[in-house]
PDB file of C-alpha atoms (C1' of nucleotides) in Angstrom:
ATOM      1  CA  MET A   1      -0.762  11.058  19.258  1.00  0.00           C
ATOM      2  CA  THR A   2      -1.251   7.451  20.656  1.00  0.00           C
ATOM      3  CA  ASN A   3      -4.267   7.173  18.691  1.00  0.00           C
ATOM      4  CA  LYS A   4      -2.336   8.305  15.706  1.00  0.00           C
ATOM      5  CA  ASP A   5       0.381   5.860  15.891  1.00  0.00           C
ATOM      6  CA  ASP A   6      -2.143   2.768  16.414  1.00  0.00           C
ATOM      7  CA  SER A   7      -3.895   3.939  13.707  1.00  0.00           C
ATOM      8  CA  TYR A   8      -0.686   3.657  11.251  1.00  0.00           C
ATOM      9  CA  LYS A   9      -0.700  -0.188  13.085  1.00  0.00           C
ATOM     10  CA  PHE A  10      -4.601  -0.940  11.949  1.00  0.00           C
ATOM     11  CA  LYS A  11      -5.064   1.217   9.123  1.00  0.00           C
ATOM     12  CA  LYS A  12      -5.972  -0.962   5.800  1.00  0.00           C
ATOM     13  CA  VAL A  13      -3.568   0.662   3.242  1.00  0.00           C
ATOM     14  CA  ILE A  14      -0.803  -2.220   1.979  1.00  0.00           C
ATOM     15  CA  SER A  15      -1.852  -4.391  -1.160  1.00  0.00           C
ATOM     16  CA  ILE A  16      -1.132  -7.881  -1.586  1.00  0.00           C
ATOM     17  CA  GLY A  17       2.253  -7.790  -3.750  1.00  0.00           C
ATOM     18  CA  ILE A  18       3.648  -5.732  -0.599  1.00  0.00           C
ATOM     19  CA  VAL A  19       2.499  -7.823   1.963  1.00  0.00           C
ATOM     20  CA  SER A  20       3.929 -11.066  -0.056  1.00  0.00           C
ATOM     21  CA  GLU A  21       7.201  -9.095   0.077  1.00  0.00           C
ATOM     22  CA  LEU A  22       6.729  -8.536   3.587  1.00  0.00           C
ATOM     23  CA  THR A  23       5.693 -11.598   4.766  1.00  0.00           C
ATOM     24  CA  GLY A  24       7.251 -14.496   2.950  1.00  0.00           C
ATOM     25  CA  LEU A  25       4.305 -15.719   1.677  1.00  0.00           C
ATOM     26  CA  SER A  26       3.106 -16.307  -1.392  1.00  0.00           C
ATOM     27  CA  GLN A  27      -0.469 -14.103  -2.790  1.00  0.00           C
ATOM     28  CA  ARG A  28      -2.127 -17.816  -3.131  1.00  0.00           C
ATOM     29  CA  GLN A  29      -1.225 -18.371   0.385  1.00  0.00           C
ATOM     30  CA  ILE A  30      -2.709 -15.119   1.658  1.00  0.00           C
ATOM     31  CA  ARG A  31      -6.046 -15.218  -0.183  1.00  0.00           C
ATOM     32  CA  TYR A  32      -6.243 -19.098   0.912  1.00  0.00           C
ATOM     33  CA  TYR A  33      -5.808 -17.658   4.585  1.00  0.00           C
ATOM     34  CA  GLU A  34      -8.536 -15.292   4.253  1.00  0.00           C
ATOM     35  CA  GLU A  35     -11.079 -17.992   2.791  1.00  0.00           C
ATOM     36  CA  ARG A  36     -10.213 -20.083   6.126  1.00  0.00           C
ATOM     37  CA  LYS A  37     -11.119 -16.872   8.087  1.00  0.00           C
ATOM     38  CA  LEU A  38      -7.501 -16.071   9.467  1.00  0.00           C
ATOM     39  CA  ILE A  39      -7.249 -12.605   8.106  1.00  0.00           C
ATOM     40  CA  PHE A  40      -9.405 -10.028   6.870  1.00  0.00           C
ATOM     41  CA  PRO A  41      -8.427  -7.399   4.688  1.00  0.00           C
ATOM     42  CA  ASP A  42     -10.800  -4.909   3.507  1.00  0.00           C
ATOM     43  CA  ARG A  43     -11.657  -4.350   0.212  1.00  0.00           C
ATOM     44  CA  SER A  44     -11.344  -1.419  -2.434  1.00  0.00           C
ATOM     45  CA  LYS A  45     -12.666  -1.433  -5.598  1.00  0.00           C
ATOM     46  CA  GLY A  46     -12.361  -5.491  -5.320  1.00  0.00           C
ATOM     47  CA  ILE A  47      -8.492  -4.827  -4.674  1.00  0.00           C
ATOM     48  CA  ARG A  48      -7.365  -6.441  -0.803  1.00  0.00           C
ATOM     49  CA  LYS A  49      -6.170  -3.879   1.762  1.00  0.00           C
ATOM     50  CA  TYR A  50      -4.159  -5.223   4.458  1.00  0.00           C
ATOM     51  CA  SER A  51      -2.741  -3.298   7.979  1.00  0.00           C
ATOM     52  CA  PHE A  52       0.275  -3.810   9.548  1.00  0.00           C
ATOM     53  CA  ALA A  53      -1.401  -5.779  12.203  1.00  0.00           C
ATOM     54  CA  ASP A  54      -2.722  -7.985   9.573  1.00  0.00           C
ATOM     55  CA  VAL A  55       1.124  -8.328   7.914  1.00  0.00           C
ATOM     56  CA  GLU A  56       2.245  -9.358  11.645  1.00  0.00           C
ATOM     57  CA  GLN A  57      -0.893 -11.571  12.318  1.00  0.00           C
ATOM     58  CA  LEU A  58       0.384 -13.554   8.741  1.00  0.00           C
ATOM     59  CA  MET A  59       3.366 -13.688  10.170  1.00  0.00           C
ATOM     60  CA  GLU A  60       2.290 -15.518  13.031  1.00  0.00           C
ATOM     61  CA  ILE A  61       0.244 -17.825  10.856  1.00  0.00           C
ATOM     62  CA  ALA A  62       3.273 -18.455   9.212  1.00  0.00           C
ATOM     63  CA  ASP A  63       5.166 -19.772  12.025  1.00  0.00           C
ATOM     64  CA  LYS A  64       2.284 -21.684  12.971  1.00  0.00           C
ATOM     65  CA  ARG A  65       1.862 -23.275   9.296  1.00  0.00           C
ATOM     66  CA  GLU A  66       5.869 -24.260   8.942  1.00  0.00           C
ATOM     67  CA  GLU A  67       5.524 -25.881  12.523  1.00  0.00           C
ATOM     68  CA  GLY A  68       2.884 -28.431  10.592  1.00  0.00           C
ATOM     69  CA  VAL A  69      -0.120 -26.498  12.216  1.00  0.00           C
ATOM     70  CA  PRO A  70      -2.858 -26.807  10.516  1.00  0.00           C
ATOM     71  CA  THR A  71      -5.304 -23.364   9.046  1.00  0.00           C
ATOM     72  CA  GLN A  72      -8.249 -24.916  11.310  1.00  0.00           C
ATOM     73  CA  GLU A  73      -6.164 -25.334  14.834  1.00  0.00           C
ATOM     74  CA  ILE A  74      -4.556 -21.745  14.241  1.00  0.00           C
ATOM     75  CA  ARG A  75      -8.244 -20.166  13.986  1.00  0.00           C
ATOM     76  CA  ARG A  76      -9.203 -22.151  17.015  1.00  0.00           C
ATOM     77  CA  GLU A  77      -6.382 -20.627  18.856  1.00  0.00           C
ATOM     78  CA  MET A  78      -6.727 -17.424  17.223  1.00  0.00           C
ATOM     79  CA  THR A  79     -10.660 -17.159  18.449  1.00  0.00           C
ATOM     80  CA  LYS A  80      -9.383 -18.566  22.101  1.00  0.00           C
ATOM     81  CA  GLU A  81      -7.222 -15.476  22.139  1.00  0.00           C
ATOM     82  CA  ILE A  82      -9.173 -13.277  21.731  1.00  0.00           C
ATOM     83  CA  ARG A  83     -11.805 -14.232  24.152  1.00  0.00           C
ATOM     84  CA  GLU A  84      -9.040 -14.221  26.506  1.00  0.00           C
ATOM     85  CA  LYS A  85      -8.248 -10.966  25.600  1.00  0.00           C
ATOM     86  CA  MET A  86     -11.525  -9.867  26.176  1.00  0.00           C
ATOM     87  CA  LEU A  87     -11.816 -11.107  29.580  1.00  0.00           C
ATOM     88  CA  LYS A  88      -9.074  -9.364  30.457  1.00  0.00           C
ATOM     89  CA  GLY A  89     -10.663  -6.113  29.694  1.00  0.00           C
ATOM     90  CA  GLN A  90      -9.200  -5.618  26.568  1.00  0.00           C
ATOM     91  CA  MET A  91     -11.775  -5.393  24.408  1.00  0.00           C
ATOM     92  CA  ASN A  92     -11.479  -1.669  23.642  1.00  0.00           C
ATOM     93  CA  ALA A  93      -8.232  -1.858  22.152  1.00  0.00           C
ATOM     94  CA  HIS A  94      -9.115  -4.988  19.813  1.00  0.00           C
ATOM     95  CA  PHE A  95     -12.362  -3.361  18.010  1.00  0.00           C
ATOM     96  CA  ARG A  96     -12.085  -0.052  18.215  1.00  0.00           C
ATOM     97  CA  PHE A  97     -10.522  -0.087  14.978  1.00  0.00           C
ATOM     98  CA  ARG A  98     -12.358  -3.445  13.448  1.00  0.00           C
ATOM     99  CA  SER A  99     -15.485  -1.770  12.180  1.00  0.00           C
TER     100      SER A  99
ATOM    101  CA  MET B   1       8.409  -2.025  20.488  1.00  0.00           C
ATOM    102  CA  THR B   2       8.966   1.676  20.025  1.00  0.00           C
ATOM    103  CA  ASN B   3      11.418   0.661  17.337  1.00  0.00           C
ATOM    104  CA  LYS B   4       8.663  -1.762  15.832  1.00  0.00           C
ATOM    105  CA  ASP B   5       5.952   1.208  15.741  1.00  0.00           C
ATOM    106  CA  ASP B   6       8.042   3.688  13.828  1.00  0.00           C
ATOM    107  CA  SER B   7       8.621   1.458  11.039  1.00  0.00           C
ATOM    108  CA  TYR B   8       4.740   1.357  10.869  1.00  0.00           C
ATOM    109  CA  LYS B   9       5.068   5.134  10.345  1.00  0.00           C
ATOM    110  CA  PHE B  10       8.171   5.215   8.311  1.00  0.00           C
ATOM    111  CA  LYS B  11       7.905   1.924   5.832  1.00  0.00           C
ATOM    112  CA  LYS B  12       6.944   2.921   2.181  1.00  0.00           C
ATOM    113  CA  VAL B  13       4.554   0.882   1.708  1.00  0.00           C
ATOM    114  CA  ILE B  14       1.311   2.538   0.338  1.00  0.00           C
ATOM    115  CA  SER B  15       0.538   3.214  -3.494  1.00  0.00           C
ATOM    116  CA  ILE B  16      -0.603   6.482  -4.684  1.00  0.00           C
ATOM    117  CA  GLY B  17      -4.141   5.700  -5.176  1.00  0.00           C
ATOM    118  CA  ILE B  18      -4.518   5.221  -1.349  1.00  0.00           C
ATOM    119  CA  VAL B  19      -2.301   8.281  -0.928  1.00  0.00           C
ATOM    120  CA  SER B  20      -5.097  10.020  -2.808  1.00  0.00           C
ATOM    121  CA  GLU B  21      -7.440   9.198  -0.625  1.00  0.00           C
ATOM    122  CA  LEU B  22      -5.917   9.607   2.569  1.00  0.00           C
ATOM    123  CA  THR B  23      -4.469  13.492   1.753  1.00  0.00           C
ATOM    124  CA  GLY B  24      -7.293  14.337  -0.260  1.00  0.00           C
ATOM    125  CA  LEU B  25      -4.863  15.298  -2.967  1.00  0.00           C
ATOM    126  CA  SER B  26      -4.958  14.360  -6.622  1.00  0.00           C
ATOM    127  CA  GLN B  27      -2.326  11.591  -8.193  1.00  0.00           C
ATOM    128  CA  ARG B  28      -1.273  14.440 -10.491  1.00  0.00           C
ATOM    129  CA  GLN B  29      -0.811  16.663  -7.733  1.00  0.00           C
ATOM    130  CA  ILE B  30       1.159  14.367  -5.229  1.00  0.00           C
ATOM    131  CA  ARG B  31       3.498  13.306  -8.225  1.00  0.00           C
ATOM    132  CA  TYR B  32       4.196  17.258  -8.919  1.00  0.00           C
ATOM    133  CA  TYR B  33       5.328  17.530  -5.136  1.00  0.00           C
ATOM    134  CA  GLU B  34       7.968  14.939  -6.011  1.00  0.00           C
ATOM    135  CA  GLU B  35       8.475  16.968  -8.805  1.00  0.00           C
ATOM    136  CA  ARG B  36       9.565  19.661  -6.849  1.00  0.00           C
ATOM    137  CA  LYS B  37      11.245  17.696  -4.227  1.00  0.00           C
ATOM    138  CA  LEU B  38       9.145  18.100  -1.550  1.00  0.00           C
ATOM    139  CA  ILE B  39       8.492  14.297  -1.001  1.00  0.00           C
ATOM    140  CA  PHE B  40      10.489  11.196  -1.943  1.00  0.00           C
ATOM    141  CA  PRO B  41       8.541   7.945  -2.492  1.00  0.00           C
ATOM    142  CA  ASP B  42      10.593   4.392  -2.758  1.00  0.00           C
ATOM    143  CA  ARG B  43       9.835   2.901  -6.466  1.00  0.00           C
ATOM    144  CA  SER B  44       8.677  -1.037  -6.324  1.00  0.00           C
ATOM    145  CA  LYS B  45       9.149  -1.820 -10.157  1.00  0.00           C
ATOM    146  CA  GLY B  46       8.424   1.670 -11.520  1.00  0.00           C
ATOM    147  CA  ILE B  47       5.476   2.076  -8.830  1.00  0.00           C
ATOM    148  CA  ARG B  48       5.819   4.929  -6.194  1.00  0.00           C
ATOM    149  CA  LYS B  49       5.467   3.858  -2.690  1.00  0.00           C
ATOM    150  CA  TYR B  50       4.799   6.072   0.135  1.00  0.00           C
ATOM    151  CA  SER B  51       4.780   5.957   4.360  1.00  0.00           C
ATOM    152  CA  PHE B  52       2.538   7.462   6.819  1.00  0.00           C
ATOM    153  CA  ALA B  53       4.844   9.831   7.036  1.00  0.00           C
ATOM    154  CA  ASP B  54       5.132  10.670   3.796  1.00  0.00           C
ATOM    155  CA  VAL B  55       1.173  10.995   4.085  1.00  0.00           C
ATOM    156  CA  GLU B  56       1.481  13.467   6.935  1.00  0.00           C
ATOM    157  CA  GLN B  57       4.069  15.169   5.001  1.00  0.00           C
ATOM    158  CA  LEU B  58       1.664  15.464   2.215  1.00  0.00           C
ATOM    159  CA  MET B  59      -1.004  16.819   4.449  1.00  0.00           C
ATOM    160  CA  GLU B  60       0.994  19.755   5.749  1.00  0.00           C
ATOM    161  CA  ILE B  61       1.709  20.570   2.048  1.00  0.00           C
ATOM    162  CA  ALA B  62      -1.804  20.874   1.639  1.00  0.00           C
ATOM    163  CA  ASP B  63      -2.240  23.592   3.672  1.00  0.00           C
ATOM    164  CA  LYS B  64       0.311  25.639   3.030  1.00  0.00           C
ATOM    165  CA  ARG B  65      -0.586  25.402  -0.568  1.00  0.00           C
ATOM    166  CA  GLU B  66      -4.029  26.166   0.512  1.00  0.00           C
ATOM    167  CA  GLU B  67      -2.680  29.386   2.158  1.00  0.00           C
ATOM    168  CA  GLY B  68      -1.198  30.034  -1.149  1.00  0.00           C
ATOM    169  CA  VAL B  69       2.854  29.028  -0.426  1.00  0.00           C
ATOM    170  CA  PRO B  70       4.091  28.534  -3.085  1.00  0.00           C
ATOM    171  CA  THR B  71       5.991  24.983  -3.403  1.00  0.00           C
ATOM    172  CA  GLN B  72       9.751  26.448  -3.387  1.00  0.00           C
ATOM    173  CA  GLU B  73       9.126  28.344  -0.561  1.00  0.00           C
ATOM    174  CA  ILE B  74       7.472  25.056   1.066  1.00  0.00           C
ATOM    175  CA  ARG B  75      10.643  23.166   0.205  1.00  0.00           C
ATOM    176  CA  ARG B  76      12.893  26.040   1.984  1.00  0.00           C
ATOM    177  CA  GLU B  77      11.021  26.086   5.016  1.00  0.00           C
ATOM    178  CA  MET B  78      11.090  21.897   4.801  1.00  0.00           C
ATOM    179  CA  THR B  79      14.832  22.042   4.596  1.00  0.00           C
ATOM    180  CA  LYS B  80      15.144  24.457   7.163  1.00  0.00           C
ATOM    181  CA  GLU B  81      13.219  22.224   9.487  1.00  0.00           C
ATOM    182  CA  ILE B  82      15.886  19.522   8.439  1.00  0.00           C
ATOM    183  CA  ARG B  83      18.537  21.635   9.604  1.00  0.00           C
ATOM    184  CA  GLU B  84      16.605  22.023  12.799  1.00  0.00           C
ATOM    185  CA  LYS B  85      15.947  18.318  13.853  1.00  0.00           C
ATOM    186  CA  MET B  86      19.383  17.298  13.130  1.00  0.00           C
ATOM    187  CA  LEU B  87      20.889  19.860  15.279  1.00  0.00           C
ATOM    188  CA  LYS B  88      18.558  18.303  17.854  1.00  0.00           C
ATOM    189  CA  GLY B  89      19.338  14.754  17.118  1.00  0.00           C
ATOM    190  CA  GLN B  90      23.245  15.386  16.951  1.00  0.00           C
ATOM    191  CA  MET B  91      22.195  17.281  20.579  1.00  0.00           C
ATOM    192  CA  ASN B  92      20.978  13.792  21.563  1.00  0.00           C
ATOM    193  CA  ALA B  93      23.151  11.880  21.063  1.00  0.00           C
ATOM    194  CA  HIS B  94      25.374  13.886  22.198  1.00  0.00           C
ATOM    195  CA  PHE B  95      24.303  13.639  25.644  1.00  0.00           C
ATOM    196  CA  ARG B  96      22.592  10.519  25.482  1.00  0.00           C
ATOM    197  CA  PHE B  97      26.482   8.778  25.346  1.00  0.00           C
ATOM    198  CA  ARG B  98      27.975  11.232  27.402  1.00  0.00           C
ATOM    199  CA  SER B  99      28.022  10.653  30.810  1.00  0.00           C
TER     200      SER B  99
ATOM    201  C1'  DC C   1      -5.792 -30.216   2.922  1.00  0.00           C
ATOM    202  C1'  DG C   2      -2.392 -26.465   0.918  1.00  0.00           C
ATOM    203  C1'  DT C   3      -0.615 -24.459  -2.787  1.00  0.00           C
ATOM    204  C1'  DG C   4       1.085 -23.774  -7.318  1.00  0.00           C
ATOM    205  C1'  DT C   5       0.251 -22.335 -11.836  1.00  0.00           C
ATOM    206  C1'  DA C   6      -1.966 -20.485 -16.503  1.00  0.00           C
ATOM    207  C1'  DA C   7      -6.156 -17.664 -18.593  1.00  0.00           C
ATOM    208  C1'  DG C   8      -8.502 -14.129 -19.408  1.00  0.00           C
ATOM    209  C1'  DG C   9     -10.261  -9.096 -17.596  1.00  0.00           C
ATOM    210  C1'  DA C  10     -10.682  -5.613 -14.934  1.00  0.00           C
ATOM    211  C1'  DA C  11      -8.252  -2.248 -11.927  1.00  0.00           C
ATOM    212  C1'  DT C  12      -3.830   0.788 -10.902  1.00  0.00           C
ATOM    213  C1'  DT C  13       0.107   3.117 -12.109  1.00  0.00           C
ATOM    214  C1'  DC C  14       3.569   5.587 -15.090  1.00  0.00           C
ATOM    215  C1'  DT C  15       5.204   9.317 -18.158  1.00  0.00           C
ATOM    216  C1'  DG C  16       5.406  12.514 -21.685  1.00  0.00           C
ATOM    217  C1'  DA C  17       2.531  15.708 -23.502  1.00  0.00           C
ATOM    218  C1'  DC C  18      -0.945  19.529 -24.097  1.00  0.00           C
ATOM    219  C1'  DA C  19      -3.817  23.203 -22.104  1.00  0.00           C
ATOM    220  C1'  DC C  20      -4.907  27.241 -19.296  1.00  0.00           C
ATOM    221  C1'  DG C  21      -2.690  30.732 -17.589  1.00  0.00           C
TER     222       DG C  21
ATOM    223  C1'  DC D   1       3.613  27.736 -11.657  1.00  0.00           C
ATOM    224  C1'  DG D   2      -0.161  24.304 -10.382  1.00  0.00           C
ATOM    225  C1'  DT D   3      -2.963  21.305 -11.880  1.00  0.00           C
ATOM    226  C1'  DG D   4      -6.298  18.532 -15.310  1.00  0.00           C
ATOM    227  C1'  DT D   5      -6.998  15.400 -18.880  1.00  0.00           C
ATOM    228  C1'  DA D   6      -6.554  11.778 -22.727  1.00  0.00           C
ATOM    229  C1'  DA D   7      -3.325   8.321 -24.741  1.00  0.00           C
ATOM    230  C1'  DG D   8      -0.927   4.372 -24.835  1.00  0.00           C
ATOM    231  C1'  DG D   9       1.303   0.500 -22.204  1.00  0.00           C
ATOM    232  C1'  DA D  10       3.305  -1.857 -18.255  1.00  0.00           C
ATOM    233  C1'  DA D  11       2.443  -3.566 -14.003  1.00  0.00           C
ATOM    234  C1'  DT D  12      -0.719  -5.516 -10.356  1.00  0.00           C
ATOM    235  C1'  DT D  13      -4.935  -7.901  -9.030  1.00  0.00           C
ATOM    236  C1'  DC D  14      -9.128 -10.866  -8.836  1.00  0.00           C
ATOM    237  C1'  DT D  15     -11.525 -15.051  -9.924  1.00  0.00           C
ATOM    238  C1'  DG D  16     -12.448 -19.711 -10.691  1.00  0.00           C
ATOM    239  C1'  DA D  17     -10.190 -24.105 -12.390  1.00  0.00           C
ATOM    240  C1'  DC D  18      -7.196 -28.060 -12.765  1.00  0.00           C
ATOM    241  C1'  DA D  19      -3.448 -30.138 -10.757  1.00  0.00           C
ATOM    242  C1'  DC D  20      -1.070 -33.034  -6.849  1.00  0.00           C
ATOM    243  C1'  DG D  21      -2.036 -34.949  -3.124  1.00  0.00           C
TER     244       DG D  21
END
DNA sequence: CGTGTAAGGAATTCTGACACG
DNA sequence: CGTGTAAGGAATTCTGACACG
């Protein structure tokens, strides 16, 4: 039950047009953030597929960009958060759906 | 929190190709079940969009079809379940705000 | 650096119809 | 009844590039 609900959040099934609507970001911006390694969609025959978790991530990125934080700084903050979560022993939640 | 997770399940963001992969049903079958009023995707400029709940629904439909249950019978069972759930929901709402 | 845009191509989806049965 | 398929068109997505700065 919890596993199933989790899978809804992490399953990569949403194409970029919908992600754009959900986040308010342009497709150009979404692709650029991928180029800057802030987001990692799957690919299905070349077509990008995102999860709801990705959508949330993009919303956080959007907030920080509006504050003027450059992508490189956002990336640093992200890797730092990952590190902290791993220290807390939550690496399971993070990696379980990654591969 | 619970609300957000619910939205993952019911938000219509998945296009038919992915739904086909997720359910193992052909696009033809998925469209036909819509024609028979077993499933109700949203439309975005003519393009069908499904939720994870829809995907689950389709899997149940697939199971019943494999058992040889005709679509019309499946539809009857569905409306019956809806009716039961509404009664339960009303009772919940009733008791929740009663005391 | 971050984002917009036009360009050409590839992959997706849609509908209505014919087929089988 | 339920599903496959070919057909033609419309909408989506992709990449690499030029622009501005």
